[in-house]
Short mmCIF file of C-alpha atoms in Angstrom, two decimals:
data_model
loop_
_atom_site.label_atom_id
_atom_site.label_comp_id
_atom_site.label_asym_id
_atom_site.label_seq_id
_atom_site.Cartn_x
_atom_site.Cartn_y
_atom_site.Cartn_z
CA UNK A 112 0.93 7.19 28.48
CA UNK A 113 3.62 9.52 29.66
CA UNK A 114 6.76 7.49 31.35
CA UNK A 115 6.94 7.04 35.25
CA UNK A 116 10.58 6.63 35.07
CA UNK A 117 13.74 9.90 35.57
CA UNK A 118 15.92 7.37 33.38
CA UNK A 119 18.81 8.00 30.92
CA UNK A 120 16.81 8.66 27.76
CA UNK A 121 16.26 5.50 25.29
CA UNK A 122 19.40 4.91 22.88
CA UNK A 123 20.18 3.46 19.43
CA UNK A 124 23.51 2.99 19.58
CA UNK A 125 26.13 1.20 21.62
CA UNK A 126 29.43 3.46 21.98
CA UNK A 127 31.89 1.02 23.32
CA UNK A 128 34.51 3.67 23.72
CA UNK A 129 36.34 4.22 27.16
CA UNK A 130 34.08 6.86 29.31
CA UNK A 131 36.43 10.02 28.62
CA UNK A 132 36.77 9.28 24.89
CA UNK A 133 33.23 9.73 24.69
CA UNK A 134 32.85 12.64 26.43
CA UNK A 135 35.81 14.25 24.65
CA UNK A 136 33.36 13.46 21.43
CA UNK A 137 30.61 12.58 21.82
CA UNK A 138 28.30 10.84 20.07
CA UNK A 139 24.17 11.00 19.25
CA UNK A 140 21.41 8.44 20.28
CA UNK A 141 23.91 6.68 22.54
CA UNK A 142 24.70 4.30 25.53
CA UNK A 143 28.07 4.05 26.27
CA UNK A 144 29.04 0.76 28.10
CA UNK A 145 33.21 0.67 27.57
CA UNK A 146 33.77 -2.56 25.85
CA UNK A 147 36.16 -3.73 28.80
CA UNK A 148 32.81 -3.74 30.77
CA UNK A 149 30.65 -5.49 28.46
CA UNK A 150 30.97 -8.67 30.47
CA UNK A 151 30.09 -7.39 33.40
CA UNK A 152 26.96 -5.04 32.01
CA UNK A 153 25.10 -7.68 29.82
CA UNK A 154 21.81 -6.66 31.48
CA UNK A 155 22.11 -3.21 29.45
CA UNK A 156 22.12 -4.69 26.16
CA UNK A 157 18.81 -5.48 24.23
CA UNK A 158 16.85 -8.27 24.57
CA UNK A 159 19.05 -11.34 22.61
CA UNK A 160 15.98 -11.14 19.66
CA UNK A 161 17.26 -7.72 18.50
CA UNK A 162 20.05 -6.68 16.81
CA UNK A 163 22.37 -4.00 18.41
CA UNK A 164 23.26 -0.99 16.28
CA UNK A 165 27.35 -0.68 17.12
CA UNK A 166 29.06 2.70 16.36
CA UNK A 167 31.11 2.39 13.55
CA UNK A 168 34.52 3.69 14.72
CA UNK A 169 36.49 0.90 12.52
CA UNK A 170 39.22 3.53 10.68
CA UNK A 171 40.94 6.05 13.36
CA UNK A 172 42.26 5.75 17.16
CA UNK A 173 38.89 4.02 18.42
CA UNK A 174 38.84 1.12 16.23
CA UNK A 175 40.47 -0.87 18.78
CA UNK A 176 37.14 -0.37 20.85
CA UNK A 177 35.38 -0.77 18.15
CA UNK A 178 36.93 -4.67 17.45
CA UNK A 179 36.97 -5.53 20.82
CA UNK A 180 33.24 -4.96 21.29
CA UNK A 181 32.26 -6.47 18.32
CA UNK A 182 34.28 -9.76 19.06
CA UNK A 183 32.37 -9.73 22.42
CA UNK A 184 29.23 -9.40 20.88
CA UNK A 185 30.00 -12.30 18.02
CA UNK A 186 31.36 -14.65 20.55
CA UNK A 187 28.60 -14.25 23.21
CA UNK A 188 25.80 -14.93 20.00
CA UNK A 189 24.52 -11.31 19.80
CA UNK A 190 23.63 -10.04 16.64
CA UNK A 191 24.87 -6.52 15.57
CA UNK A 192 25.36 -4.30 12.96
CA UNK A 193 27.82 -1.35 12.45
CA UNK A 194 25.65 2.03 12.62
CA UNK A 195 28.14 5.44 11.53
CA UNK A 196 27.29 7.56 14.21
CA UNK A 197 26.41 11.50 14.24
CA UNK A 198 28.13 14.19 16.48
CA UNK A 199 26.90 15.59 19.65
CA UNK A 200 27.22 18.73 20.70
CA UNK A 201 26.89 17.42 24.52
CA UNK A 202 27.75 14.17 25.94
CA UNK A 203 24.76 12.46 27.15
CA UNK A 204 24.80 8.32 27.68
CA UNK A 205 21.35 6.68 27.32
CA UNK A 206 20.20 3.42 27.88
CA UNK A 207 19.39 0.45 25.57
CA UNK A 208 16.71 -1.31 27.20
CA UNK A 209 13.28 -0.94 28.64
CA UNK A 210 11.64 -1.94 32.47
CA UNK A 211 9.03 -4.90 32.16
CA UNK A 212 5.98 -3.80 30.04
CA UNK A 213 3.95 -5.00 32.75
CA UNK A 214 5.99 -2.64 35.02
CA UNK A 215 4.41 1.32 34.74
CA UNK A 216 0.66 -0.10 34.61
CA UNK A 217 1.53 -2.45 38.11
CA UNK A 218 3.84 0.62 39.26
CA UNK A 219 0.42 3.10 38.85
CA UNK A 220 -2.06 1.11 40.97
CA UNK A 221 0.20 1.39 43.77
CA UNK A 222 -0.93 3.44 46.66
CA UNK A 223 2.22 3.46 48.44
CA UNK A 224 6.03 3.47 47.50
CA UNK A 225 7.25 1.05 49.05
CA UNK A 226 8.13 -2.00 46.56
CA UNK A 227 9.78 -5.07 46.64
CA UNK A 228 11.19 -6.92 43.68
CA UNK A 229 11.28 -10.88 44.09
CA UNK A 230 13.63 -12.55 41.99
CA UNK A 231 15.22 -9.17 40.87
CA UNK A 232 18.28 -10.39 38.66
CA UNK A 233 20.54 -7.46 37.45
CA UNK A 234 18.11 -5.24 38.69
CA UNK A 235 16.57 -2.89 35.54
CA UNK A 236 13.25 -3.16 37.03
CA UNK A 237 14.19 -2.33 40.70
CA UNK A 238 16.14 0.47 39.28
CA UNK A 239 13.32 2.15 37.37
CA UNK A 240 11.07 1.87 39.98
CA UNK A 241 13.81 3.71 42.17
CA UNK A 242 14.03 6.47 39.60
CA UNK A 243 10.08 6.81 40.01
CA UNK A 244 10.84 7.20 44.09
CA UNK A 245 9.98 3.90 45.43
CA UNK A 246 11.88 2.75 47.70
CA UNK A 247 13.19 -0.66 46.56
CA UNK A 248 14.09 -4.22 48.04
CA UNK A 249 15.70 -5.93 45.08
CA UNK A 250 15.86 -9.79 46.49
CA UNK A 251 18.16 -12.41 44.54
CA UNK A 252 19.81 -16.10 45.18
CA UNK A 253 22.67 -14.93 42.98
CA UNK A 254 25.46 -12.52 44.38
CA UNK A 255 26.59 -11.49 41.52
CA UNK A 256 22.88 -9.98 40.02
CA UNK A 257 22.62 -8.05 43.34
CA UNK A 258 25.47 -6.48 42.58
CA UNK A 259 25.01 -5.66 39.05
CA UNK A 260 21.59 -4.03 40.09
CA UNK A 261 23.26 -1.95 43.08
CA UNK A 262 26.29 -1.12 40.42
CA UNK A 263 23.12 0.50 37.84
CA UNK A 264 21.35 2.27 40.51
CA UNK A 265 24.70 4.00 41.84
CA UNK A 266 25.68 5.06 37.91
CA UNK A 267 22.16 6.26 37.41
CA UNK A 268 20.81 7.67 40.46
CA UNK A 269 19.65 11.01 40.57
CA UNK A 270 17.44 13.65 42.35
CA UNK A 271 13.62 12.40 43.27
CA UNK A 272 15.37 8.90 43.46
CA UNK A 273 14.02 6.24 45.95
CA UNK A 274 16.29 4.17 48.41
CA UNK A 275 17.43 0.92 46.94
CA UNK A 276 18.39 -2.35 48.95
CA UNK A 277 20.16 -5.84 47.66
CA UNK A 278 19.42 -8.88 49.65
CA UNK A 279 21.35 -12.12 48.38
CA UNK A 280 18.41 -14.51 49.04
CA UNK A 281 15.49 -16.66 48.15
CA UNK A 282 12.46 -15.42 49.26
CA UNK A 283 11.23 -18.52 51.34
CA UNK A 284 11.34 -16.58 54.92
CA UNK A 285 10.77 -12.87 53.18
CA UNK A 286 7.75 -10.84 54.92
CA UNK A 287 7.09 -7.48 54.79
CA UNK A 288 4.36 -4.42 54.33
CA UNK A 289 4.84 -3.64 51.08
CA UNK A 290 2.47 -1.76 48.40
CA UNK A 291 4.05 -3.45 45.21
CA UNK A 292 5.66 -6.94 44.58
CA UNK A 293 6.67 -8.06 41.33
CA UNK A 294 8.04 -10.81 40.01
CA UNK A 295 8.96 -11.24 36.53
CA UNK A 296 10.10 -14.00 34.73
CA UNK A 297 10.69 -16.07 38.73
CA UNK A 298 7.36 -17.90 39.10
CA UNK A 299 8.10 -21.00 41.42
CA UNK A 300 5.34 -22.73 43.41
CA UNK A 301 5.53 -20.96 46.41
CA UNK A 302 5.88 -17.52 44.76
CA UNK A 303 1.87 -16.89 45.75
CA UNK A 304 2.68 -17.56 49.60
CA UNK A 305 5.61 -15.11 49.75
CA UNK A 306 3.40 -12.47 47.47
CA UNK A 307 0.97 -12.71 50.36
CA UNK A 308 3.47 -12.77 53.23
CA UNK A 309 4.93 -9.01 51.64
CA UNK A 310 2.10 -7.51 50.29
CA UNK A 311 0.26 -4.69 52.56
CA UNK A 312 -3.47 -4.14 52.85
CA UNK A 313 -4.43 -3.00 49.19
CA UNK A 314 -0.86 -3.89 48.28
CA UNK A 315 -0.44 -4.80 43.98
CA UNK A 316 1.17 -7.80 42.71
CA UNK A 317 2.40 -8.14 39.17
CA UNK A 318 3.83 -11.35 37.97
CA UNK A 319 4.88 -12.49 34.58
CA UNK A 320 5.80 -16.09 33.95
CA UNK A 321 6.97 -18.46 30.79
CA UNK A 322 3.78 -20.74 29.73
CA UNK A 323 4.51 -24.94 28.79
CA UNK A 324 3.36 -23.50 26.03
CA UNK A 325 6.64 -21.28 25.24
CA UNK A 326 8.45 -24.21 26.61
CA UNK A 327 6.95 -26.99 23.58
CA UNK A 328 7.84 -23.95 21.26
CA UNK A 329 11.68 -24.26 22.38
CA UNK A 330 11.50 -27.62 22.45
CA UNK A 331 12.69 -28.15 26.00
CA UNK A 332 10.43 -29.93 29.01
CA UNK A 333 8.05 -27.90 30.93
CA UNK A 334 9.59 -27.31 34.49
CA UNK A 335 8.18 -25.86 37.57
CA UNK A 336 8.95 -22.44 36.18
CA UNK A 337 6.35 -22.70 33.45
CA UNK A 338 2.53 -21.95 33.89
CA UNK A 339 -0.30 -22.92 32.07
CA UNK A 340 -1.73 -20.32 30.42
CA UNK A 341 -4.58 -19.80 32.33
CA UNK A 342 -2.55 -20.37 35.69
CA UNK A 343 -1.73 -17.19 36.98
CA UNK A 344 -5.14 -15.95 37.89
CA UNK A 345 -5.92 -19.39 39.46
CA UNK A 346 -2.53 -19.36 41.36
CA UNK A 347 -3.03 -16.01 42.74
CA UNK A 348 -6.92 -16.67 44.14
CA UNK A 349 -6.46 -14.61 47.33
CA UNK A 350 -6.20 -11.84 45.14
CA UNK A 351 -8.70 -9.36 43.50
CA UNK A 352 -7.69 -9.85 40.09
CA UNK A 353 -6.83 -6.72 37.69
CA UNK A 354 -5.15 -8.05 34.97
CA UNK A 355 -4.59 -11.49 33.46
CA UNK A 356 -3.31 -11.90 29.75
CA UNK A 357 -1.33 -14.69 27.63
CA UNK A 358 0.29 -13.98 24.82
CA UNK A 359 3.27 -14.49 21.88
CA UNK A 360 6.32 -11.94 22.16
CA UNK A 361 8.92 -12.17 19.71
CA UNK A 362 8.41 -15.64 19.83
CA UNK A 363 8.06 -16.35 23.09
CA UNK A 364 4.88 -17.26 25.08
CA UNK A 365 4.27 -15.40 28.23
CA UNK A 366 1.76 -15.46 30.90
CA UNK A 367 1.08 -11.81 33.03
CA UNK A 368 -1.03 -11.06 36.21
CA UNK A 369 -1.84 -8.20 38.47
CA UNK A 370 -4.34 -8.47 41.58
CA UNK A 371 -4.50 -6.29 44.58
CA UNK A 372 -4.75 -7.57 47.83
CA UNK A 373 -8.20 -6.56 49.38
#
């Protein structure tokens, strides 16, 4: 299935390097995040189950980028390993993560582009579906993940690019006509009231969730973000269901839905 998404091209390697060192020489296969704004670009790195390849630039005038990022990395719990990067002939900075895998299939059954991201955190999924030309309401409690999602989209954006809006709150009094809502990873009990409050006339919903079955595998309670299993489709009635799967990712038990509304 050919990729919805005018994103940076998927990378292997983190270049921590300032910006201008590594477009003096560049690099191959790379993202370059500067490793004085790791902190504040977290959302770009891999999922925490992976291990991020680091450019080896130990020996010569980077290696104090090189440090630097890699004592970030150790002290935040991330595992890495140092990857001896080949030479570019052109400076080009990918990315080194992926939208929701629920995402493109939810995106396609769309009829409109209007889209509206519930519980949006940092934003990668509001950002790719910007780069496929929806136009985007990226909704958030938390400030600061508004403004790491608006602070991706302005980096990235290019031409063919949707509109992209941050609102900094819950989505208790949200409405709207929209053809797509997703919500990943946000399920709260009144998550199927707003869906049907912002959804248009044949408008999608996509929703992924943690099951108490993920939560007995961490050993930690089952709270009112966990599902059953067999929730999701049960939850979302009013819906004509499309999709409905649970299943084991990298050790993690997840529950996914899509249903249009008819």
């Amino acid at each position: 299935m050919s990729s919805l998404w005018r994103l940076p091209p998927l990378a292997g390697i983190l270049d921590p390097r300032p910006e201008r060192e590594a477009q003096r020489s560049p690099i191959a296969n790379a993202a370059n995040i500067p490793f004085d704004q790791l902190s504040e670009r977290t959302s770009e790195l891999p999922p925490r189950d992976r291990t991020i390849h680091l450019a080896d630039f130990r020996a010569g005038s980077s290696s104090e980028s090189a440090f630097l990022a890699a004592d970030f990395l150790d002290r935040g719990g991330r595992r890495f390993a140092w990857q001896v990067p080949a030479i570019a002939e052109v400076f080009t900075s990918g990315r080194l993560w992926e939208p929701n895998e629920l995402l493109q299939a939810a995106a396609q059954l769309a009829t409109g582009t209007r889209a509206l991201d519930l519980g949006c955190g940092a934003g990668r999924d509001a950002v790719a579906l910007a780069s496929a030309g929806f136009d985007v309401v990226g909704l958030d409690v938390l400030p600061d993940a508004v403004d790491r999602m608006l602070g991706l989209y302005e980096r990235w954006k290019g031409p063919g690019w949707g509109r992209l809006q941050g609102l900094r709150r819950d989505w208790a009094r949200q409405t709207g006509q929209f053809d797509l809502v997703i919500a990943f990873a946000a399920f709260s009990a009144d998550l199927p009231d707003a869906a049907l409050r912002c959804l248009a006339p044949d408008g999608v919903f996509a929703v992924s969730a943690f099951t108490t079955l993920d939560a007995e595998s961490q050993g930690v309670p089952a709270r009112s973000h966990h599902v059953a299993p067999d929730e999701l489709q049960k939850r979302f009635s009013a819906l004509l269901p499309i999709h409905a799967e649970a299943f084991w990712d990298g050790g993690r038990h997840r529950a996914t839905f899509i249903g249009r509304l008819g």
